[in-house]
Amino acid sequence: MFVFKNAWKSVVRNKGRNILIAIIVAIIAAAATIGLSIRQAADSARATGLEDTSVTAQISVNREKLIAAAQSSSSSSTKPDFSAARTALTSKSLSLADYEKYAKASTVKTGTYYTETSSVSKTDSFQPVSTTDTTSSSSSSSSSSQGATGEGRGGMGGGGFEAEATQAGDFKLVGFSSDTAVKNAANGTFTMTSGKVFGYTSTSNNDVIISKSLADFNKVAVGDTISVTNPYDTSKTISLKIVGIYKNSTDTTTTNNGPQQSNSSDPSNAIYTSISTLKALGLDTSSEVTTTDSSGTSTKSAAAQLSYTYVLGSKSAYTTFTKDVKKAGLSSDYTVSSSDVEEYESSLLPLNNLAKFALTLLLVVLAVGGVVLIVLSLFNVRERKYEVGVLTAMGVKKAKVATQFAIELLIVTMIGLGVGAVAGAVSSVPVSNQLLASQVSQQESQTSSQQAQFGRGANVGAPGSTTTGNSSSATGSGTGTTGKTTAAPTQGAGNPFSTRAVNYVSSINTTVSISMVGQLLLIGLGLTLISALVGVIFVMRYEPLQILADRS
């Protein structure tokens, strides 16, 4: 009890020095509170931001690995083995049955949808939207044969080598499995200007919807029948009934003025139908076509490309799904990815950068503050050397004297810590948001400089996706974040340098949580112990009689 009473009296008696120590500790505590708040916001947004949001996932071929393996096994050390690389990519493409198997193997609830993309050619009565009258049908398609193979080769979802089957023709014929697939069309969302979307059963076979541009170009309307041809056998005419006309919500139209441009790459020339229609026409992934190039080499490929998507309830479900499919036998030749997760993580880039800056600042403040406290503690002990001599001469053990100095410092540190924590909690929201706004502005400035440098949105590593980024908002324990939408470059269908909306996290709403209080207490105790250790060392070195003799 003597030690505590004496420590408190010393704290009250030496006001100036202790107030200075308290101010230093308060500054450290305020900086620590702001830094910890920012890091907590980043961790919370990263962990919970997609927990209540549907996440899509795709399984794709690990192209880098397969190409490297094919080239390393090549007999030539200088010339690339193109045939081996193409064979490796094509042979690893997953079929529709494979995708469905992995959906059933998952322990989490999954929704699925998919599209199959083929093509058809123009006729004299139905032409693609184009500035030229030249056909884009592949001249290499001199022969064709169709039969059930059960393989979805050339599948986009499987990440395989793009089949020549989808490069022929003037129109892209896209088959959808469900309304969900239509909603997530590769050309972007659209609205119906007349009619309605087709059904998905055999009763709706040959029903299609076309773009308003294509309808206006050919002067056709809902209820009309259009004629196209099979690009691999132009003698086969296909009749399709228009049941709806759509207009894209965003302008993704391309201009095909060049001689090498393909009409089918223009989104206006996309014809939408059901998977059932593709099967009936023999243009689905289970049908095979044979193409022959100018040198007489024949190549077999699927008549359509398959793009398969899994819909999961949250990011944690996506993580579980990734583990489940690997347990179900998915080899390392394939990867599981999610454009939603990638886009959300991209939206957190300014916040993550700010969290790194906050950690660096926190370490610097702790280091500088710790050094200052050690120096003050050293001067405190040296100034009170005579007091140490008197106490020890009276019979007080050095350990108790050292404990008194440590308790004094702890009292002052805790007071400063409390004041700093309150100040940090009050100022953390505006300060954090100001710093985060600076990071977002810097990110936007970088995008703007790329725009100025290239004259367009440059594709400099952004994930290739036409899907608008999810809202980057998250609510965690004591932490909320809201987003700010800005444009970021990405590859889009029909436009190799389109832009995608990225909803950057641009504001933080934090409160001091129990974990943060615990971390602040640890910081305070750490500073106290380090600073007090210096005083303890010096107290233990002092000899009371020598101190008194020097004093006299």
Coordinates of C-alpha atoms in Angstrom, one line a residue:
M1 CA 0.0 0.0 0.0
F2 CA 2.9 2.3 0.8
V3 CA 4.2 2.0 -2.8
F4 CA 0.8 2.9 -4.3
K5 CA 0.3 5.9 -2.0
N6 CA 3.7 7.2 -2.7
A7 CA 3.3 6.7 -6.4
W8 CA 0.1 8.7 -6.5
K9 CA 1.6 11.5 -4.4
S10 CA 4.6 11.6 -6.8
V11 CA 2.2 11.8 -9.8
V12 CA 0.3 14.7 -8.3
R13 CA 3.5 16.5 -7.1
N14 CA 5.3 16.3 -10.5
K15 CA 2.4 17.7 -12.6
G16 CA 4.4 19.3 -15.5
R17 CA 6.5 16.2 -16.4
N18 CA 3.5 13.9 -16.0
I19 CA 1.2 16.1 -18.1
L20 CA 3.9 16.0 -20.9
I21 CA 4.0 12.2 -20.7
A22 CA 0.2 12.0 -20.8
I23 CA 0.0 14.2 -23.9
I24 CA 2.6 12.1 -25.7
V25 CA 0.7 8.9 -24.8
A26 CA -2.6 10.5 -25.8
I27 CA -1.1 11.4 -29.2
I28 CA 0.1 7.8 -29.6
A29 CA -3.3 6.4 -28.5
A30 CA -5.2 8.7 -30.9
A31 CA -3.0 7.7 -33.8
A32 CA -3.3 4.0 -32.8
T33 CA -7.1 4.3 -32.6
I34 CA -7.4 5.8 -36.1
G35 CA -5.0 3.3 -37.5
L36 CA -6.7 0.3 -35.8
S37 CA -10.1 1.7 -37.0
I38 CA -8.9 1.8 -40.6
R39 CA -7.5 -1.7 -40.4
Q40 CA -10.6 -3.0 -38.8
A41 CA -12.7 -1.5 -41.5
A42 CA -10.6 -3.1 -44.2
D43 CA -10.7 -6.5 -42.5
S44 CA -14.4 -6.2 -41.9
A45 CA -15.1 -5.2 -45.5
R46 CA -12.9 -8.0 -46.8
A47 CA -14.5 -10.6 -44.6
T48 CA -18.2 -9.6 -44.6
G49 CA -18.7 -7.5 -47.7
L50 CA -20.0 -10.3 -49.8
E51 CA -21.6 -12.4 -47.1
D52 CA -25.1 -11.3 -48.0
T53 CA -24.5 -11.0 -51.7
S54 CA -24.8 -13.7 -54.4
V55 CA -21.5 -14.6 -55.9
T56 CA -20.9 -16.2 -59.3
A57 CA -18.1 -18.6 -60.0
Q58 CA -16.6 -20.3 -63.0
I59 CA -14.3 -23.2 -63.5
S60 CA -11.7 -22.6 -66.2
V61 CA -8.7 -24.3 -67.6
N62 CA -5.3 -23.2 -66.2
R63 CA -4.0 -22.1 -69.6
E64 CA -0.5 -21.0 -68.4
K65 CA 0.2 -24.4 -66.8
L66 CA -1.1 -26.4 -69.9
I67 CA 0.8 -24.3 -72.4
A68 CA 4.0 -24.5 -70.4
A69 CA 3.7 -28.3 -70.1
A70 CA 3.0 -28.7 -73.8
Q71 CA 5.9 -26.4 -74.8
S72 CA 8.3 -28.1 -72.4
S73 CA 7.5 -31.5 -73.9
S74 CA 8.1 -30.3 -77.4
S75 CA 11.0 -31.8 -79.3
S76 CA 12.0 -28.3 -80.6
S77 CA 13.7 -26.0 -78.2
T78 CA 13.3 -22.9 -80.4
K79 CA 10.1 -23.1 -82.3
P80 CA 6.8 -23.2 -80.4
D81 CA 4.8 -26.4 -80.8
F82 CA 1.5 -24.7 -81.6
S83 CA -0.3 -28.0 -82.3
A84 CA 0.7 -29.5 -79.0
A85 CA -0.5 -26.3 -77.2
R86 CA -3.8 -26.3 -79.0
T87 CA -4.3 -30.0 -78.3
A88 CA -3.6 -29.5 -74.6
L89 CA -6.1 -26.7 -74.3
T90 CA -8.8 -28.4 -76.3
S91 CA -8.5 -31.8 -74.6
K92 CA -9.0 -30.2 -71.2
S93 CA -12.3 -28.4 -71.9
L94 CA -15.1 -29.5 -69.6
S95 CA -18.4 -30.8 -70.9
L96 CA -21.9 -29.8 -69.7
A97 CA -22.0 -33.1 -67.7
D98 CA -18.8 -32.2 -66.0
Y99 CA -20.0 -28.9 -64.9
E100 CA -23.3 -30.4 -63.6
K101 CA -21.3 -33.0 -61.7
Y102 CA -19.4 -30.4 -59.7
A103 CA -22.6 -28.5 -59.0
K104 CA -24.0 -31.6 -57.4
A105 CA -20.8 -32.4 -55.5
S106 CA -20.8 -29.2 -53.6
T107 CA -22.0 -29.1 -50.0
V108 CA -23.3 -25.6 -50.3
K109 CA -26.4 -24.7 -52.2
T110 CA -25.6 -23.7 -55.7
G111 CA -27.7 -22.2 -58.5
T112 CA -26.5 -22.6 -62.1
Y113 CA -27.0 -21.2 -65.5
Y114 CA -25.2 -21.5 -68.8
T115 CA -25.1 -20.3 -72.4
E116 CA -24.0 -22.0 -75.6
T117 CA -22.8 -19.8 -78.4
S118 CA -22.9 -20.9 -82.0
S119 CA -23.4 -19.0 -85.3
V120 CA -25.6 -18.8 -88.4
S121 CA -25.1 -17.1 -91.8
K122 CA -27.1 -14.6 -93.7
T123 CA -29.5 -15.1 -96.5
D124 CA -30.7 -12.7 -99.3
S125 CA -33.8 -11.9 -97.2
F126 CA -32.0 -11.4 -93.8
Q127 CA -28.8 -9.5 -93.5
P128 CA -26.5 -8.5 -90.6
V129 CA -26.1 -4.9 -89.5
S130 CA -23.0 -4.0 -91.5
T131 CA -21.4 -1.3 -93.6
T132 CA -20.3 -3.8 -96.2
D133 CA -22.0 -6.5 -98.2
T134 CA -19.2 -9.1 -97.7
T135 CA -19.9 -12.3 -95.8
S136 CA -18.0 -13.3 -92.7
S137 CA -18.6 -17.0 -93.1
S138 CA -15.4 -18.9 -92.8
S139 CA -14.1 -20.0 -96.2
S140 CA -12.5 -22.9 -94.5
S141 CA -15.8 -24.5 -93.7
S142 CA -15.9 -26.7 -96.8
S143 CA -17.3 -29.8 -95.2
S144 CA -19.3 -30.6 -92.1
S145 CA -20.4 -33.6 -90.2
Q146 CA -22.6 -33.7 -87.1
G147 CA -22.9 -36.3 -84.4
A148 CA -23.3 -36.7 -80.7
T149 CA -20.0 -36.5 -78.9
G150 CA -21.0 -35.6 -75.4
E151 CA -18.1 -33.1 -75.3
G152 CA -18.5 -29.4 -74.9
R153 CA -15.2 -28.6 -76.6
G154 CA -14.2 -25.0 -77.1
G155 CA -16.2 -24.0 -74.1
M156 CA -15.8 -20.6 -72.7
G157 CA -16.6 -21.7 -69.3
G158 CA -14.1 -24.5 -69.6
G159 CA -11.4 -22.0 -70.7
G160 CA -10.5 -24.2 -73.6
F161 CA -9.2 -23.3 -77.1
E162 CA -11.8 -21.2 -78.9
A163 CA -13.4 -23.4 -81.6
E164 CA -13.5 -22.4 -85.2
A165 CA -17.2 -23.2 -85.1
T166 CA -18.1 -20.0 -83.4
Q167 CA -15.9 -17.9 -85.8
A168 CA -17.9 -18.7 -88.9
G169 CA -21.2 -17.0 -89.8
D170 CA -22.7 -13.5 -89.8
F171 CA -24.8 -13.8 -86.7
K172 CA -23.9 -15.0 -83.2
L173 CA -26.6 -17.5 -82.1
V174 CA -26.7 -17.6 -78.3
G175 CA -28.7 -20.3 -76.5
F176 CA -29.7 -19.7 -72.9
S177 CA -30.6 -22.2 -70.2
S178 CA -32.9 -20.0 -68.1
D179 CA -34.1 -16.5 -67.4
T180 CA -31.1 -16.1 -65.1
A181 CA -28.8 -16.8 -68.0
V182 CA -30.7 -14.2 -70.1
K183 CA -30.4 -11.6 -67.3
N184 CA -26.6 -12.1 -67.3
A185 CA -26.2 -12.0 -71.1
A186 CA -22.6 -11.4 -72.2
N187 CA -23.7 -8.4 -74.3
G188 CA -25.1 -6.7 -71.1
T189 CA -28.6 -6.2 -69.7
F190 CA -31.4 -5.3 -72.1
T191 CA -35.0 -4.4 -72.1
M192 CA -37.7 -5.7 -74.5
T193 CA -39.1 -3.0 -76.8
S194 CA -41.8 -5.4 -78.1
G195 CA -42.8 -9.0 -77.7
K196 CA -41.4 -11.2 -74.9
V197 CA -38.5 -13.6 -74.2
F198 CA -38.7 -17.1 -75.6
G199 CA -39.4 -20.2 -73.5
Y200 CA -36.9 -23.0 -72.8
T201 CA -38.8 -26.1 -73.7
S202 CA -39.2 -27.9 -77.1
T203 CA -42.5 -26.1 -77.6
S204 CA -40.6 -22.9 -78.0
N205 CA -38.1 -24.3 -80.5
N206 CA -36.9 -21.8 -83.2
D207 CA -38.3 -18.9 -81.2
V208 CA -35.8 -16.0 -81.1
I209 CA -35.4 -12.4 -80.0
I210 CA -33.2 -10.0 -82.0
S211 CA -31.9 -6.5 -81.3
K212 CA -33.8 -3.4 -82.4
S213 CA -30.9 -2.4 -84.6
L214 CA -31.1 -5.7 -86.5
A215 CA -34.9 -5.6 -86.7
D216 CA -34.8 -2.0 -88.1
F217 CA -32.0 -2.9 -90.5
N218 CA -34.1 -5.8 -92.0
K219 CA -37.6 -4.1 -91.5
V220 CA -38.9 -7.1 -89.5
A221 CA -41.2 -7.2 -86.5
V222 CA -42.5 -9.5 -83.8
G223 CA -44.3 -12.5 -85.4
D224 CA -42.2 -12.4 -88.6
T225 CA -40.2 -15.4 -89.6
I226 CA -36.5 -15.0 -90.7
S227 CA -34.3 -17.3 -92.7
V228 CA -30.7 -18.0 -92.0
T229 CA -28.3 -20.8 -93.0
N230 CA -26.0 -23.2 -91.3
P231 CA -22.5 -21.7 -91.8
Y232 CA -21.0 -25.2 -92.2
D233 CA -23.6 -26.3 -94.8
T234 CA -25.1 -23.3 -96.6
S235 CA -27.6 -25.6 -98.3
K236 CA -29.5 -26.0 -95.0
T237 CA -31.9 -23.1 -94.5
I238 CA -33.1 -22.4 -90.9
S239 CA -36.4 -20.7 -90.2
L240 CA -36.6 -18.7 -87.0
K241 CA -39.6 -17.0 -85.5
I242 CA -39.2 -13.5 -83.9
V243 CA -41.1 -13.5 -80.6
G244 CA -39.4 -10.4 -79.2
I245 CA -37.2 -7.4 -80.0
Y246 CA -34.7 -6.1 -77.4
K247 CA -32.6 -3.0 -76.9
N248 CA -29.3 -3.1 -74.9
S249 CA -29.3 -1.0 -71.8
T250 CA -25.8 0.2 -72.5
D251 CA -24.3 1.0 -75.9
T252 CA -21.9 -1.8 -76.8
T253 CA -22.2 -1.4 -80.6
T254 CA -19.0 -1.8 -82.6
T255 CA -18.3 -0.5 -86.0
N256 CA -17.2 -3.1 -88.6
N257 CA -15.6 -1.0 -91.3
G258 CA -12.4 -3.1 -91.6
P259 CA -12.1 -5.9 -94.1
Q260 CA -11.2 -8.4 -91.4
Q261 CA -14.0 -7.4 -89.0
S262 CA -16.6 -10.1 -88.3
N263 CA -20.3 -9.2 -88.4
S264 CA -20.9 -11.7 -85.7
S265 CA -18.7 -9.8 -83.2
D266 CA -21.2 -6.9 -83.4
P267 CA -23.6 -7.2 -80.4
S268 CA -26.4 -5.9 -82.7
N269 CA -26.1 -9.1 -84.7
A270 CA -26.6 -11.4 -81.7
I271 CA -29.7 -13.6 -82.0
Y272 CA -30.9 -15.0 -78.6
T273 CA -32.7 -18.3 -78.3
S274 CA -33.0 -21.3 -76.0
I275 CA -30.6 -24.2 -75.5
S276 CA -33.4 -26.5 -76.8
T277 CA -33.4 -24.6 -80.1
L278 CA -29.7 -25.1 -80.5
K279 CA -30.0 -28.8 -79.9
A280 CA -32.8 -29.1 -82.4
L281 CA -30.7 -27.3 -85.0
G282 CA -27.6 -29.5 -84.2
L283 CA -25.6 -26.4 -83.2
D284 CA -25.1 -27.1 -79.5
T285 CA -22.0 -28.3 -77.7
S286 CA -23.0 -31.9 -78.1
S287 CA -22.8 -31.6 -81.9
E288 CA -19.6 -31.7 -83.8
V289 CA -18.6 -29.9 -87.0
T290 CA -15.6 -30.5 -89.3
T291 CA -13.8 -27.6 -90.9
T292 CA -11.2 -27.7 -93.6
D293 CA -8.6 -25.0 -94.2
S294 CA -7.0 -23.9 -97.4
S295 CA -4.2 -26.5 -97.0
G296 CA -6.7 -29.3 -96.8
T297 CA -6.3 -29.9 -93.0
S298 CA -9.6 -30.9 -91.3
T299 CA -10.3 -30.0 -87.8
K300 CA -13.2 -31.3 -85.6
S301 CA -14.7 -29.0 -83.0
A302 CA -17.9 -28.5 -81.1
A303 CA -20.6 -26.6 -82.9
A304 CA -20.9 -24.1 -79.9
Q305 CA -19.0 -22.6 -77.0
L306 CA -20.2 -23.4 -73.5
S307 CA -20.1 -20.8 -70.7
Y308 CA -21.2 -22.3 -67.4
T309 CA -21.8 -20.2 -64.2
Y310 CA -22.4 -21.2 -60.6
V311 CA -24.4 -18.9 -58.3
L312 CA -23.5 -19.1 -54.6
G313 CA -25.0 -17.3 -51.6
S314 CA -21.9 -15.6 -50.3
K315 CA -18.2 -15.4 -50.5
S316 CA -17.8 -18.0 -47.7
A317 CA -20.0 -20.3 -49.8
Y318 CA -17.7 -19.6 -52.8
T319 CA -14.7 -20.6 -50.7
T320 CA -16.4 -23.8 -49.6
F321 CA -17.4 -24.5 -53.2
T322 CA -13.8 -24.2 -54.3
K323 CA -12.7 -26.8 -51.8
D324 CA -15.6 -29.1 -52.6
V325 CA -14.9 -29.3 -56.3
K326 CA -11.3 -30.1 -55.7
K327 CA -12.3 -32.9 -53.4
A328 CA -14.7 -34.1 -56.1
G329 CA -11.7 -34.6 -58.4
L330 CA -11.1 -31.3 -60.1
S331 CA -7.4 -31.4 -61.0
S332 CA -4.9 -28.6 -60.8
D333 CA -5.2 -28.2 -64.5
Y334 CA -8.3 -26.1 -63.7
T335 CA -8.9 -23.0 -61.6
V336 CA -12.0 -21.7 -59.8
S337 CA -12.5 -18.0 -60.1
S338 CA -15.2 -15.4 -59.4
S339 CA -15.5 -12.1 -61.2
D340 CA -17.7 -10.8 -58.4
V341 CA -15.0 -11.5 -55.8
E342 CA -12.3 -10.0 -58.0
E343 CA -14.4 -6.9 -58.7
Y344 CA -15.2 -6.5 -55.0
E345 CA -11.5 -6.9 -54.0
S346 CA -10.7 -4.3 -56.7
S347 CA -13.2 -1.9 -55.0
L348 CA -11.3 -2.3 -51.8
L349 CA -8.0 -1.3 -53.3
P350 CA -8.0 2.3 -51.9
L351 CA -9.1 1.0 -48.5
N352 CA -6.4 -1.7 -48.5
N353 CA -3.8 0.9 -49.5
L354 CA -5.0 3.2 -46.7
A355 CA -4.8 0.2 -44.2
K356 CA -1.1 -0.4 -45.2
F357 CA -0.4 3.3 -44.8
A358 CA -2.2 3.3 -41.4
L359 CA -0.1 0.4 -40.2
T360 CA 3.2 2.1 -41.3
L361 CA 2.1 5.3 -39.6
L362 CA 1.2 3.4 -36.4
L363 CA 4.6 1.7 -36.2
V364 CA 6.4 5.0 -36.7
V365 CA 4.3 6.7 -34.0
L366 CA 4.9 3.8 -31.6
A367 CA 8.6 3.8 -32.3
V368 CA 9.0 7.6 -31.9
G369 CA 6.7 7.7 -28.9
G370 CA 8.5 4.8 -27.2
V371 CA 11.8 6.5 -27.6
V372 CA 10.5 9.8 -26.2
L373 CA 8.9 8.0 -23.2
I374 CA 12.2 6.1 -22.5
V375 CA 14.1 9.4 -22.5
L376 CA 11.6 11.1 -20.2
S377 CA 11.7 8.1 -17.9
L378 CA 15.4 8.2 -17.8
F379 CA 15.5 11.9 -16.9
N380 CA 12.8 11.3 -14.3
V381 CA 14.9 8.7 -12.5
R382 CA 18.1 10.8 -12.7
E383 CA 16.3 13.9 -11.2
R384 CA 15.0 11.8 -8.3
K385 CA 18.2 10.0 -7.5
Y386 CA 18.3 11.6 -4.0
E387 CA 14.8 10.3 -3.3
V388 CA 15.9 6.8 -4.3
G389 CA 18.8 7.1 -1.9
V390 CA 16.7 8.3 1.0
L391 CA 14.1 5.5 0.5
T392 CA 16.7 2.7 0.2
A393 CA 18.6 4.1 3.2
M394 CA 15.4 3.9 5.2
G395 CA 15.2 0.2 4.4
V396 CA 12.9 0.3 1.5
K397 CA 14.0 -2.5 -1.0
K398 CA 15.1 -1.4 -4.4
A399 CA 12.5 -3.6 -6.0
K400 CA 9.7 -1.6 -4.3
V401 CA 11.3 1.6 -5.3
A402 CA 11.5 0.4 -8.9
T403 CA 7.8 -0.8 -8.7
Q404 CA 6.8 2.7 -7.5
F405 CA 8.4 4.3 -10.6
A406 CA 6.6 1.7 -12.8
I407 CA 3.2 2.4 -11.1
E408 CA 3.7 6.1 -11.5
L409 CA 4.3 5.7 -15.2
L410 CA 1.4 3.3 -15.6
I411 CA -1.0 5.7 -14.0
V412 CA 0.0 8.5 -16.3
T413 CA 0.1 6.2 -19.3
M414 CA -3.5 5.0 -18.6
I415 CA -4.8 8.5 -18.2
G416 CA -3.1 9.5 -21.5
L417 CA -4.4 6.4 -23.1
G418 CA -8.0 7.0 -22.1
V419 CA -7.9 10.6 -23.3
G420 CA -6.2 9.6 -26.6
A421 CA -8.7 6.8 -27.2
V422 CA -11.7 9.1 -26.8
A423 CA -10.1 11.7 -29.1
G424 CA -9.2 9.0 -31.6
A425 CA -12.7 7.5 -31.5
V426 CA -14.2 10.9 -32.1
S427 CA -11.8 11.9 -34.9
S428 CA -11.4 8.5 -36.5
V429 CA -14.4 8.7 -38.8
P430 CA -13.7 12.2 -40.4
V431 CA -9.9 11.6 -40.5
S432 CA -10.3 8.1 -41.9
N433 CA -12.8 9.3 -44.5
Q434 CA -10.5 12.2 -45.5
L435 CA -7.6 9.9 -46.0
L436 CA -9.7 7.3 -47.8
A437 CA -11.1 10.1 -50.1
S438 CA -7.5 10.9 -51.0
Q439 CA -6.7 7.3 -51.8
V440 CA -9.9 7.0 -54.0
S441 CA -8.9 10.3 -55.7
Q442 CA -5.4 8.9 -56.4
Q443 CA -6.9 5.8 -57.9
E444 CA -9.3 7.8 -60.1
S445 CA -6.4 10.0 -61.1
Q446 CA -4.4 7.0 -62.2
T447 CA -7.3 5.8 -64.3
S448 CA -7.7 9.3 -65.8
S449 CA -4.0 9.5 -66.7
Q450 CA -4.3 6.1 -68.5
Q451 CA -7.3 7.5 -70.3
A452 CA -5.3 10.6 -71.3
Q453 CA -2.3 8.5 -72.3
F454 CA -4.1 6.0 -74.5
G455 CA -7.1 8.2 -75.5
R456 CA -9.4 5.5 -74.2
G457 CA -9.9 3.1 -71.2
A458 CA -6.7 1.1 -71.4
N459 CA -6.8 -2.6 -70.6
V460 CA -3.9 -2.6 -68.1
G461 CA -4.7 -5.7 -66.1
A462 CA -8.3 -5.2 -65.1
P463 CA -10.3 -8.5 -64.9
G464 CA -12.0 -9.2 -68.2
S465 CA -15.7 -9.0 -67.5
T466 CA -18.8 -7.3 -68.9
T467 CA -20.6 -7.5 -65.6
T468 CA -21.1 -4.3 -63.6
G469 CA -19.3 -4.6 -60.3
N470 CA -21.3 -5.4 -57.2
S471 CA -22.0 -2.6 -54.8
S472 CA -19.0 -2.3 -52.6
S473 CA -20.7 -1.9 -49.3
A474 CA -20.2 -3.9 -46.2
T475 CA -21.3 -3.8 -42.7
G476 CA -19.2 -5.5 -40.0
S477 CA -18.9 -5.5 -36.3
G478 CA -18.7 -1.9 -35.5
T479 CA -17.6 -1.0 -39.0
G480 CA -19.5 0.1 -42.1
T481 CA -18.3 1.1 -45.5
T482 CA -20.1 2.7 -48.4
G483 CA -19.0 2.9 -52.0
K484 CA -18.3 5.4 -54.7
T485 CA -18.7 4.4 -58.3
T486 CA -16.1 5.3 -60.8
A487 CA -15.1 3.9 -64.2
A488 CA -12.3 1.4 -64.6
P489 CA -10.9 -0.2 -67.8
T490 CA -11.9 -3.7 -68.7
Q491 CA -12.5 -5.9 -71.7
G492 CA -16.1 -6.2 -72.7
A493 CA -18.0 -8.2 -75.3
G494 CA -18.0 -6.5 -78.6
N495 CA -15.7 -3.7 -77.3
P496 CA -12.2 -4.7 -76.4
F497 CA -11.7 -1.5 -74.4
S498 CA -15.0 -0.9 -72.7
T499 CA -15.3 0.4 -69.2
R500 CA -16.7 -1.2 -66.1
A501 CA -18.2 0.5 -63.1
V502 CA -16.1 -0.1 -60.0
N503 CA -17.8 1.0 -56.8
Y504 CA -14.8 1.9 -54.7
V505 CA -15.3 1.9 -50.9
S506 CA -15.1 5.6 -50.2
S507 CA -16.3 6.1 -46.6
I508 CA -15.9 4.4 -43.3
N509 CA -18.1 4.4 -40.3
T510 CA -16.3 2.9 -37.3
T511 CA -16.8 2.6 -33.6
V512 CA -14.4 1.5 -30.9
S513 CA -14.9 -2.2 -30.5
I514 CA -13.9 -4.5 -27.5
S515 CA -11.0 -5.9 -29.6
M516 CA -9.8 -2.4 -30.3
V517 CA -9.9 -1.5 -26.6
G518 CA -7.9 -4.6 -25.9
Q519 CA -5.3 -3.7 -28.5
L520 CA -5.0 -0.2 -27.1
L521 CA -4.5 -1.6 -23.6
L522 CA -1.7 -3.8 -24.8
I523 CA -0.1 -0.8 -26.5
G524 CA -0.3 1.2 -23.3
L525 CA 1.1 -1.7 -21.2
G526 CA 3.9 -2.3 -23.7
L527 CA 4.9 1.4 -23.6
T528 CA 4.8 1.4 -19.8
L529 CA 6.9 -1.8 -19.5
I530 CA 9.5 -0.6 -22.0
S531 CA 9.8 2.8 -20.4
A532 CA 9.7 1.5 -16.8
L533 CA 12.4 -1.0 -17.6
V534 CA 14.9 1.8 -18.1
G535 CA 14.0 3.2 -14.7
V536 CA 14.3 -0.2 -13.0
I537 CA 17.8 -0.7 -14.4
F538 CA 19.0 2.6 -13.1
V539 CA 17.3 2.2 -9.7
M540 CA 19.0 -1.1 -9.3
R541 CA 22.4 0.4 -10.1
Y542 CA 22.2 3.1 -7.4
E543 CA 23.9 2.7 -4.0
P544 CA 22.1 4.6 -1.3
L545 CA 25.1 5.6 0.7
Q546 CA 27.0 6.9 -2.4
I547 CA 23.9 8.9 -3.4
L548 CA 23.6 10.5 0.0
A549 CA 27.4 11.2 0.1
D550 CA 27.3 12.9 -3.3
R551 CA 24.3 14.9 -2.2
S552 CA 26.1 16.2 1.0

